CSV table of C-alpha atoms in Angstrom, one decimal:
chain,number,residue,atom,x,y,z
A,1,MET,CA,73.9,229.8,97.4
A,2,GLY,CA,74.8,231.5,94.1
A,3,ARG,CA,73.0,228.6,92.4
A,4,LEU,CA,69.6,229.7,93.8
A,5,LYS,CA,67.6,231.8,91.3
A,6,ASN,CA,66.0,234.1,93.9
A,7,GLY,CA,67.8,233.2,97.1
A,8,LEU,CA,66.4,230.9,99.9
A,9,ALA,CA,63.2,231.9,101.7
A,10,MET,CA,62.9,230.6,105.3
A,11,THR,CA,59.6,230.2,107.1
A,12,VAL,CA,59.4,229.6,110.9
A,13,LYS,CA,56.9,226.9,111.5
A,14,THR,CA,57.4,226.6,115.3
A,15,ALA,CA,59.3,228.6,117.9
A,16,ILE,CA,59.6,227.4,121.5
A,17,ALA,CA,61.7,229.2,124.2
A,18,GLU,CA,62.0,227.7,127.7
A,19,GLY,CA,64.7,228.3,130.2
A,20,HIS,CA,68.0,228.4,128.4
A,21,LEU,CA,66.8,226.7,125.3
A,22,VAL,CA,65.2,227.9,122.1
A,23,VAL,CA,63.9,225.5,119.5
A,24,LEU,CA,63.0,226.5,115.9
A,25,GLU,CA,61.4,224.4,113.3
A,26,LEU,CA,62.0,226.0,109.8
A,27,GLU,CA,61.1,225.3,106.2
A,28,SER,CA,63.1,226.5,103.2
A,29,HIS,CA,61.9,227.2,99.7
A,30,GLY,CA,64.0,228.0,96.7
A,31,GLU,CA,64.7,227.1,93.1
A,32,LEU,CA,68.1,226.2,91.7
A,33,ASP,CA,69.4,227.7,88.5
A,34,ASN,CA,68.7,224.3,86.8
A,35,GLY,CA,65.0,224.5,87.7
A,36,ARG,CA,65.1,222.0,90.6
A,37,PRO,CA,63.0,223.0,93.6
A,38,TYR,CA,64.7,223.0,97.0
A,39,HIS,CA,62.3,222.6,100.0
A,40,ASN,CA,64.1,221.5,103.1
A,41,GLU,CA,63.0,221.2,106.7
A,42,TYR,CA,65.2,222.2,109.7
A,43,LEU,CA,65.3,222.0,113.4
A,44,ILE,CA,67.6,224.4,115.2
A,45,LEU,CA,68.5,224.1,118.9
A,46,ILE,CA,69.9,227.2,120.5
A,47,ARG,CA,71.4,227.1,124.0
A,48,VAL,CA,71.8,230.4,125.8
A,49,ALA,CA,74.2,231.0,128.7
A,50,ASP,CA,74.7,234.3,130.6
A,51,GLY,CA,72.5,236.1,128.1
A,52,ARG,CA,74.5,235.1,125.1
A,53,ILE,CA,74.3,232.3,122.5
A,54,ALA,CA,76.5,229.5,123.7
A,55,GLU,CA,75.7,226.8,121.2
A,56,ILE,CA,73.7,226.3,118.0
A,57,ARG,CA,72.8,222.9,116.5
A,58,GLU,CA,71.1,222.5,113.2
A,59,TYR,CA,69.5,219.4,111.8
A,60,ASN,CA,68.1,219.1,108.3
A,61,ASP,CA,67.3,216.5,105.6
A,62,THR,CA,70.7,215.9,104.2
A,63,GLN,CA,69.4,213.2,101.8
A,64,HIS,CA,67.1,215.8,100.2
A,65,ALA,CA,69.9,218.3,100.0
A,66,HIS,CA,72.2,215.8,98.3
A,67,ALA,CA,69.5,214.8,95.9
A,68,VAL,CA,68.8,218.3,94.8
A,69,TRP,CA,72.2,219.9,94.9
A,70,ILE,CA,74.6,217.0,94.0
A,71,GLU,CA,72.8,214.2,92.1
A,72,PRO,CA,72.5,214.7,88.3
């Protein structure tokens, strides 16, 4: 994360909570120190049990992340 000029801003696009599940659709915006823009999309699934977070799963565009962070 030190390669981001001004950190990573996250925007919640959708939030749904029903029963023991919470689903978040997020979008990130940032700029790397080399000038490349980083705008990824995420889906986070949170499962709650006994009033506590029991599981978190995160999905994002790994191809975009690789293209921005790794490829020359």
